[in-house]
Short mmCIF file of C-alpha atoms in Angstrom, two decimals:
data_model
loop_
_atom_site.label_atom_id
_atom_site.label_comp_id
_atom_site.label_asym_id
_atom_site.label_seq_id
_atom_site.Cartn_x
_atom_site.Cartn_y
_atom_site.Cartn_z
CA MET A 1 -22.25 17.63 -8.04
CA ALA A 2 -19.09 19.49 -7.05
CA SER A 3 -18.86 23.24 -7.45
CA SER A 4 -16.91 24.65 -10.39
CA SER A 5 -14.05 25.62 -8.10
CA MET A 6 -13.37 21.93 -7.49
CA GLN A 7 -13.41 20.99 -11.19
CA LEU A 8 -9.67 21.22 -11.68
CA GLY A 9 -9.44 19.44 -15.05
CA ALA A 10 -7.05 20.92 -17.58
CA ALA A 11 -6.65 24.16 -15.67
CA GLU A 12 -5.19 22.36 -12.72
CA ASN A 13 -4.81 24.34 -9.52
CA LYS A 14 -2.00 23.35 -7.21
CA SER A 15 -1.75 24.13 -3.52
CA ILE A 16 0.41 23.31 -0.54
CA LEU A 17 -0.50 20.38 1.70
CA THR A 18 0.50 21.74 5.11
CA PRO A 19 1.36 19.12 7.76
CA ILE A 20 -0.33 19.51 11.12
CA MET A 21 2.20 17.11 12.63
CA THR A 22 5.66 15.78 11.76
CA LEU A 23 6.89 12.55 13.35
CA GLU A 24 10.64 12.11 13.71
CA GLY A 25 12.73 9.24 15.04
CA HIS A 26 13.79 6.86 12.29
CA GLY A 27 17.42 6.99 11.21
CA LEU A 28 19.50 6.67 8.06
CA TRP A 29 20.24 3.16 6.79
CA LYS A 30 22.12 1.10 4.22
CA TYR A 31 21.17 -2.02 2.29
CA SER A 32 24.51 -3.54 3.37
CA LEU A 33 27.65 -2.55 5.23
CA GLN A 34 29.43 -2.34 1.90
CA ASP A 35 26.85 0.02 0.44
CA PRO A 36 28.47 3.49 0.10
CA GLU A 37 25.09 5.23 0.03
CA GLU A 38 22.90 6.03 3.02
CA TYR A 39 19.12 6.04 2.54
CA LYS A 40 16.61 8.22 4.31
CA HIS A 41 13.14 7.03 3.35
CA ILE A 42 10.78 5.12 5.62
CA SER A 43 9.61 1.85 4.09
CA CYS A 44 6.03 1.66 5.35
CA ILE A 45 3.42 3.34 7.56
CA SER A 46 -0.01 2.22 8.74
CA TYR A 47 -2.76 3.70 10.94
CA PHE A 48 -4.27 1.79 13.83
CA SER A 49 -7.99 1.27 13.37
CA ASP A 50 -8.96 4.01 15.85
CA GLY A 51 -6.85 6.58 13.99
CA LYS A 52 -5.13 7.62 17.21
CA GLN A 53 -1.88 5.74 16.66
CA MET A 54 0.38 4.85 13.78
CA ILE A 55 3.10 2.27 13.20
CA SER A 56 6.09 2.57 10.87
CA GLY A 57 8.94 0.38 9.68
CA SER A 58 12.24 1.24 8.07
CA GLY A 59 15.48 -0.07 6.70
CA ASP A 60 17.04 1.24 9.91
CA LYS A 61 15.82 -2.07 11.43
CA THR A 62 13.26 -0.50 13.75
CA ILE A 63 9.48 -0.64 14.08
CA ARG A 64 8.07 2.40 15.85
CA GLN A 65 4.63 3.30 17.17
CA TRP A 66 3.38 6.87 17.35
CA ASP A 67 0.79 8.62 19.52
CA LEU A 68 -0.98 10.92 17.07
CA ARG A 69 -2.70 12.89 19.82
CA ALA A 70 0.60 13.75 21.51
CA GLY A 71 2.55 13.87 18.24
CA LYS A 72 5.42 11.71 19.45
CA GLU A 73 6.81 8.19 19.49
CA ILE A 74 5.65 5.66 22.07
CA GLU A 75 9.22 4.73 22.93
CA GLU A 76 8.40 1.71 25.10
CA ALA A 77 6.74 0.08 22.06
CA ARG A 78 9.79 0.44 19.82
CA GLU A 79 11.10 -2.81 18.37
CA VAL A 80 14.69 -3.20 17.19
CA CYS A 81 15.02 -5.95 14.58
CA GLU A 82 17.88 -7.89 13.04
CA HIS A 83 16.87 -6.98 9.50
CA GLY A 84 15.37 -4.09 7.58
CA ILE A 85 11.57 -3.83 7.56
CA VAL A 86 9.83 -4.29 4.21
CA SER A 87 6.20 -3.84 5.23
CA VAL A 88 3.98 -3.39 8.28
CA MET A 89 0.19 -3.64 8.40
CA ILE A 90 -2.54 -3.55 11.03
CA SER A 91 -5.75 -5.55 10.69
CA ARG A 92 -8.95 -3.55 10.42
CA ASP A 93 -10.24 -4.86 13.73
CA GLY A 94 -7.02 -3.62 15.38
CA ARG A 95 -6.19 -7.07 16.75
CA TRP A 96 -3.15 -7.98 14.65
CA VAL A 97 0.10 -6.24 13.68
CA VAL A 98 1.95 -7.93 10.83
CA THR A 99 5.59 -7.13 10.03
CA ALA A 100 7.61 -8.41 7.10
CA SER A 101 11.38 -8.15 6.92
CA ASP A 102 14.15 -9.36 4.65
CA GLU A 103 14.23 -12.62 6.61
CA GLU A 104 10.86 -13.38 8.27
CA LEU A 105 7.14 -12.78 8.62
CA LYS A 106 5.83 -12.06 12.13
CA VAL A 107 2.36 -11.53 13.58
CA SER A 108 1.74 -9.81 16.94
CA GLU A 109 -1.54 -9.91 18.83
CA VAL A 110 -2.04 -6.41 20.19
CA GLN A 111 -4.01 -7.30 23.33
CA THR A 112 -1.84 -10.20 24.54
CA GLY A 113 1.53 -9.17 23.11
CA ILE A 114 2.04 -12.71 21.77
CA VAL A 115 4.34 -12.78 18.73
CA ARG A 116 4.45 -15.67 16.26
CA THR A 117 6.73 -16.27 13.29
CA PHE A 118 4.67 -17.46 10.32
CA HIS A 119 7.45 -17.84 7.77
CA THR A 120 11.21 -17.48 7.44
CA GLY A 121 12.87 -16.21 4.29
CA ARG A 122 12.82 -13.00 2.30
CA ILE A 123 9.30 -11.53 2.35
CA THR A 124 8.52 -8.93 -0.31
CA CYS A 125 4.83 -8.10 0.23
CA ILE A 126 1.85 -8.72 2.52
CA ASP A 127 -1.89 -8.06 2.69
CA ILE A 128 -4.55 -8.63 5.38
CA SER A 129 -8.09 -9.64 4.47
CA ALA A 130 -10.91 -7.16 4.98
CA ASP A 131 -12.44 -9.36 7.71
CA SER A 132 -9.10 -9.51 9.61
CA THR A 133 -8.88 -13.32 9.51
CA LEU A 134 -6.38 -14.03 6.71
CA LEU A 135 -2.85 -12.94 5.88
CA ALA A 136 -1.40 -13.16 2.37
CA SER A 137 2.38 -13.09 1.98
CA GLY A 138 4.69 -13.09 -1.00
CA SER A 139 8.31 -14.13 -0.99
CA TYR A 140 11.16 -13.35 -3.34
CA ASN A 141 11.19 -16.94 -4.64
CA TRP A 142 7.91 -16.22 -6.58
CA ILE A 143 5.63 -18.00 -4.07
CA ALA A 144 2.54 -16.56 -2.34
CA ARG A 145 0.79 -18.12 0.64
CA ILE A 146 -2.36 -17.40 2.65
CA TRP A 147 -2.37 -17.95 6.42
CA SER A 148 -4.94 -17.94 9.21
CA LEU A 149 -4.17 -15.06 11.55
CA HIS A 150 -5.87 -16.92 14.42
CA THR A 151 -4.01 -20.23 14.12
CA GLY A 152 -0.90 -19.35 12.13
CA LYS A 153 -1.60 -22.29 9.82
CA LEU A 154 -1.36 -22.24 6.05
CA VAL A 155 -4.90 -22.25 4.61
CA SER A 156 -4.26 -21.79 0.89
CA GLY A 157 -1.34 -21.97 -1.50
CA PRO A 158 1.37 -21.97 -2.43
CA PHE A 159 0.52 -19.88 -5.47
CA LYS A 160 3.42 -19.91 -7.93
CA PHE A 161 4.44 -18.17 -11.10
CA SER A 162 5.05 -20.75 -13.79
CA ASP A 163 8.52 -19.72 -14.93
CA ASP A 164 10.38 -20.12 -11.61
CA ILE A 165 11.86 -16.62 -11.98
CA PRO A 166 12.27 -14.74 -8.65
CA GLY A 167 10.54 -11.45 -8.19
CA LEU A 168 7.07 -11.60 -6.57
CA ARG A 169 6.75 -7.97 -5.58
CA GLU A 170 3.09 -7.10 -4.83
CA LEU A 171 -0.12 -8.90 -3.94
CA GLY A 172 -3.63 -8.13 -2.75
CA LEU A 173 -6.68 -10.05 -1.51
CA SER A 174 -10.10 -9.13 -2.84
CA LYS A 175 -12.52 -7.68 -0.29
CA ASP A 176 -14.35 -11.01 -0.05
CA SER A 177 -11.01 -12.94 0.12
CA ARG A 178 -12.04 -15.13 -2.83
CA LYS A 179 -9.36 -13.88 -5.21
CA LEU A 180 -5.66 -13.09 -4.95
CA ALA A 181 -3.88 -10.78 -7.38
CA MET A 182 -0.10 -10.65 -7.55
CA VAL A 183 2.65 -9.03 -9.60
CA GLN A 184 5.99 -10.52 -10.58
CA ILE A 185 8.89 -8.48 -11.91
CA SER A 186 11.75 -10.24 -13.69
CA ASP A 187 15.06 -8.43 -14.01
CA ARG A 188 16.46 -11.24 -16.17
CA ALA A 189 13.54 -11.70 -18.54
CA HIS A 190 12.63 -7.98 -18.49
CA PHE A 191 8.88 -8.30 -17.99
CA HIS A 192 6.11 -7.69 -15.46
CA CYS A 193 3.42 -10.33 -14.98
CA LEU A 194 0.05 -9.70 -13.27
CA GLN A 195 -1.97 -12.74 -12.21
CA VAL A 196 -5.38 -13.26 -10.55
CA TRP A 197 -6.05 -16.54 -8.69
CA ASP A 198 -9.15 -18.22 -7.32
CA VAL A 199 -8.16 -18.69 -3.66
CA GLN A 200 -10.40 -21.63 -2.80
CA ALA A 201 -9.81 -23.60 -6.01
CA GLN A 202 -6.14 -22.49 -6.14
CA LYS A 203 -6.50 -22.04 -9.89
CA LEU A 204 -5.15 -19.27 -12.09
CA VAL A 205 -8.02 -17.14 -13.41
CA VAL A 206 -6.12 -14.80 -15.75
CA GLN A 207 -2.67 -13.37 -16.32
CA LYS A 208 -1.12 -10.60 -18.35
CA SER A 209 2.52 -9.77 -19.12
CA ILE A 210 4.07 -6.53 -20.35
CA PRO A 211 7.65 -5.51 -21.13
CA SER A 212 9.46 -4.22 -18.07
CA VAL A 213 10.13 -0.49 -18.33
CA SER A 214 10.98 0.00 -14.65
CA GLU A 215 11.87 -2.03 -11.56
CA SER A 216 9.09 -0.34 -9.61
CA THR A 217 5.82 -2.06 -8.76
CA PHE A 218 2.67 -0.59 -7.32
CA PRO A 219 -0.07 -1.55 -4.86
CA ILE A 220 -2.88 -3.80 -6.05
CA LEU A 221 -6.04 -2.19 -4.72
CA TRP A 222 -9.25 -4.22 -4.90
CA THR A 223 -12.51 -2.31 -5.15
CA THR A 224 -15.57 -3.09 -3.05
CA LYS A 225 -17.24 -4.62 -6.11
CA HIS A 226 -14.85 -7.62 -5.74
CA GLU A 227 -14.51 -7.69 -9.52
CA THR A 228 -12.02 -4.93 -10.33
CA ILE A 229 -8.57 -3.86 -9.21
CA ILE A 230 -6.74 -0.55 -9.36
CA THR A 231 -3.04 -0.48 -10.15
CA ILE A 232 -0.43 0.71 -12.64
CA PHE A 233 0.26 -2.03 -15.12
CA GLN A 234 0.98 -0.46 -18.49
CA ASP A 235 4.01 0.72 -20.45
CA ASP A 236 2.94 4.20 -19.43
CA LEU A 237 3.77 4.59 -15.74
CA THR A 238 2.01 7.96 -15.53
CA THR A 239 -1.46 6.41 -15.63
CA ILE A 240 -3.59 4.56 -13.06
CA HIS A 241 -6.15 2.10 -14.44
CA GLU A 242 -9.05 0.11 -13.10
CA PHE A 243 -8.93 -3.47 -14.45
CA ASP A 244 -11.59 -6.14 -14.74
CA ALA A 245 -10.19 -8.92 -12.52
CA SER A 246 -11.53 -11.67 -14.81
CA THR A 247 -9.98 -10.34 -18.03
CA LEU A 248 -7.38 -7.74 -16.90
CA LYS A 249 -8.82 -5.34 -19.44
CA ALA A 250 -8.98 -1.68 -18.46
CA VAL A 251 -12.43 -0.33 -17.58
CA GLY A 252 -13.52 3.26 -17.14
CA ALA A 253 -11.43 6.39 -17.49
CA PRO A 254 -7.85 6.37 -16.16
CA PHE A 255 -6.27 8.67 -13.58
CA GLN A 256 -3.39 10.69 -15.00
CA HIS A 257 -0.13 12.28 -13.77
CA THR A 258 2.46 14.04 -15.93
CA TYR A 259 5.42 11.94 -14.68
CA ARG A 260 5.92 8.43 -13.30
CA ILE A 261 3.65 7.56 -10.39
CA ILE A 262 5.21 6.48 -7.09
CA SER A 263 2.42 5.39 -4.74
CA LEU A 264 -1.33 4.88 -4.35
CA ALA A 265 -3.83 4.78 -1.48
CA LEU A 266 -7.55 3.96 -1.54
CA SER A 267 -10.23 4.26 1.13
CA SER A 268 -11.91 0.92 1.80
CA ASP A 269 -15.28 2.20 0.60
CA CYS A 270 -13.60 3.21 -2.67
CA VAL A 271 -14.69 6.84 -2.36
CA LEU A 272 -11.27 8.51 -2.23
CA LEU A 273 -8.10 7.70 -4.20
CA ALA A 274 -4.74 9.35 -3.50
CA SER A 275 -1.69 9.17 -5.75
CA SER A 276 1.84 10.59 -5.71
CA SER A 277 4.27 11.10 -8.56
CA TYR A 278 7.71 12.25 -9.62
CA ASP A 279 5.93 15.34 -10.91
CA ASN A 280 6.15 16.38 -7.22
CA THR A 281 2.41 16.27 -6.62
CA ILE A 282 -0.02 14.33 -4.48
CA LYS A 283 -3.43 14.17 -6.11
CA LEU A 284 -6.80 13.36 -4.55
CA TRP A 285 -9.61 11.92 -6.67
CA THR A 286 -13.16 10.69 -6.26
CA PHE A 287 -12.87 7.12 -7.47
CA GLU A 288 -16.24 6.48 -9.12
CA SER A 289 -16.52 9.80 -10.98
CA ARG A 290 -12.74 10.10 -11.64
CA GLN A 291 -12.98 13.73 -10.54
CA LEU A 292 -9.69 15.35 -9.60
CA LEU A 293 -10.38 17.07 -6.29
CA ALA A 294 -6.98 18.62 -5.59
CA SER A 295 -3.35 18.57 -6.63
CA PHE A 296 -0.85 19.39 -3.87
CA ASP A 297 2.78 20.37 -4.35
CA VAL A 298 4.81 17.85 -2.33
CA GLU A 299 8.44 17.23 -3.19
CA SER A 300 9.77 13.64 -3.37
CA SER A 301 6.77 11.97 -1.73
CA ARG A 302 7.06 8.20 -1.34
CA THR A 303 4.40 6.35 0.68
CA LEU A 304 0.76 7.43 1.12
CA VAL A 305 -1.79 6.37 3.73
CA ILE A 306 -5.36 7.59 4.26
CA SER A 307 -6.58 7.71 7.86
CA PRO A 308 -9.42 5.39 8.98
CA ASP A 309 -11.94 8.27 8.95
CA SER A 310 -10.64 9.55 5.58
CA CYS A 311 -9.99 12.98 7.13
CA GLN A 312 -6.19 12.80 7.10
CA LEU A 313 -3.45 11.92 4.65
CA ALA A 314 -0.05 10.74 5.90
CA TYR A 315 3.00 10.49 3.68
CA THR A 316 6.76 9.95 3.72
CA THR A 317 9.39 11.23 1.31
CA PHE A 318 12.62 10.05 -0.27
CA ARG A 319 14.54 13.02 1.13
CA ASP A 320 14.16 12.56 4.90
CA THR A 321 13.19 10.17 7.71
CA LYS A 322 10.00 11.97 8.74
CA ILE A 323 6.30 11.11 8.61
CA TYR A 324 4.01 13.98 7.66
CA ILE A 325 0.40 14.06 8.89
CA CYS A 326 -1.98 16.41 7.05
CA ASN A 327 -5.66 17.23 7.35
CA ILE A 328 -7.57 16.80 4.11
CA PRO A 329 -9.19 20.22 3.46
CA ALA A 330 -12.79 20.51 4.63
CA ASP A 331 -14.09 21.59 1.21
CA ILE A 332 -12.72 18.38 -0.31
CA LEU A 333 -14.41 16.26 2.34
CA THR A 334 -17.66 18.10 1.66
CA THR A 335 -17.28 17.47 -2.06
CA ILE A 336 -16.78 13.75 -1.47
CA GLU A 337 -20.00 13.54 0.55
CA LEU A 338 -21.92 15.40 -2.16
CA ALA A 339 -20.47 13.53 -5.12
CA GLU A 340 -20.66 9.95 -3.89
CA GLU A 341 -23.67 7.87 -2.88
CA PRO A 342 -23.09 6.31 0.57
CA GLN A 343 -22.34 2.59 0.71
CA PRO A 344 -25.08 0.60 2.57
CA SER A 345 -22.53 -1.13 4.81
CA SER A 346 -20.06 1.73 5.14
CA SER A 347 -19.84 4.95 7.03
CA LYS A 348 -17.33 7.72 7.05
CA SER A 349 -15.90 6.45 10.32
CA GLY A 350 -15.35 3.05 8.75
CA ARG A 351 -13.03 4.04 5.94
CA LEU A 352 -9.58 2.59 6.00
CA SER A 353 -6.63 2.81 3.67
CA HIS A 354 -4.19 0.68 1.79
CA SER A 355 -0.69 1.72 0.78
CA VAL A 356 2.45 0.39 -0.51
CA LEU A 357 5.38 0.83 -2.66
CA LEU A 358 8.36 -1.35 -3.26
CA ASP A 359 11.36 0.10 -5.02
#
């Protein structure tokens, strides 16, 4: 068990998460030429599987790659796009880079440089299967599809919400790729709807709707048990729940912030959970025990990503165009190893992360 100094609980200790590296290069951007406001935040970040490089996408219409050993952009790999970038992900085997924009879904093969367009239209969310063979995509017209990364062909779907109301905002494949969870937000009907589908049978397993209290949606993080998901899907946006994927009923104790949560990240072995909030903190938890390991003071944090070896945390903020890379303190890493039983098929070097937030 963890030492008493790590049992933060009610007497929560806060500390500063000091970046060891700051990546700069993205610019300011607007949603349209007519928009009077300029935005600073970076839309998405993702580690390469070896942890030595990172990729990022932004509304400034660029995709940039970063050398984390040198601490600078790999300028020759920069891609200038016609539209703002919504999401970018890298497969766990490091073979595929997937980018989603306001107008299209593209897949690049890292080794050959071959780029294919899988879909045209406004893409809102993506996810790559744990075995790096499938790509799930969601579009604004409430339709989700699952593609083969190797062939580019549609292998399952379309999966549709029944009311024909636009607003598919988040989705996630279970670790065994047998189930697909997705969230719809309706500005007109003022509700959020969470659904879980059987991928092979293409049948709806369960759904749940709640009144819409915010336009924000949150990542859908599947656990390694294949039967539960972690997300924020309650009237109270300060609380993270684990849900039974067959009933969408909450199981276990929740994770709590004092103000609305912004983003989540989970290591693929489900040992470490990170969360950020408008209470200007980033919190680290052990997932199974729900133990709060640390609460860091970070102003206006937006997107979180855990490194493949779970030793670093990267984040962006709403207030600038930088990416901050931080080492997770050694005493926290030690606590994780002591508090959690190792997974038979996992090792520390095999942990990956999942992150996402859509405004």
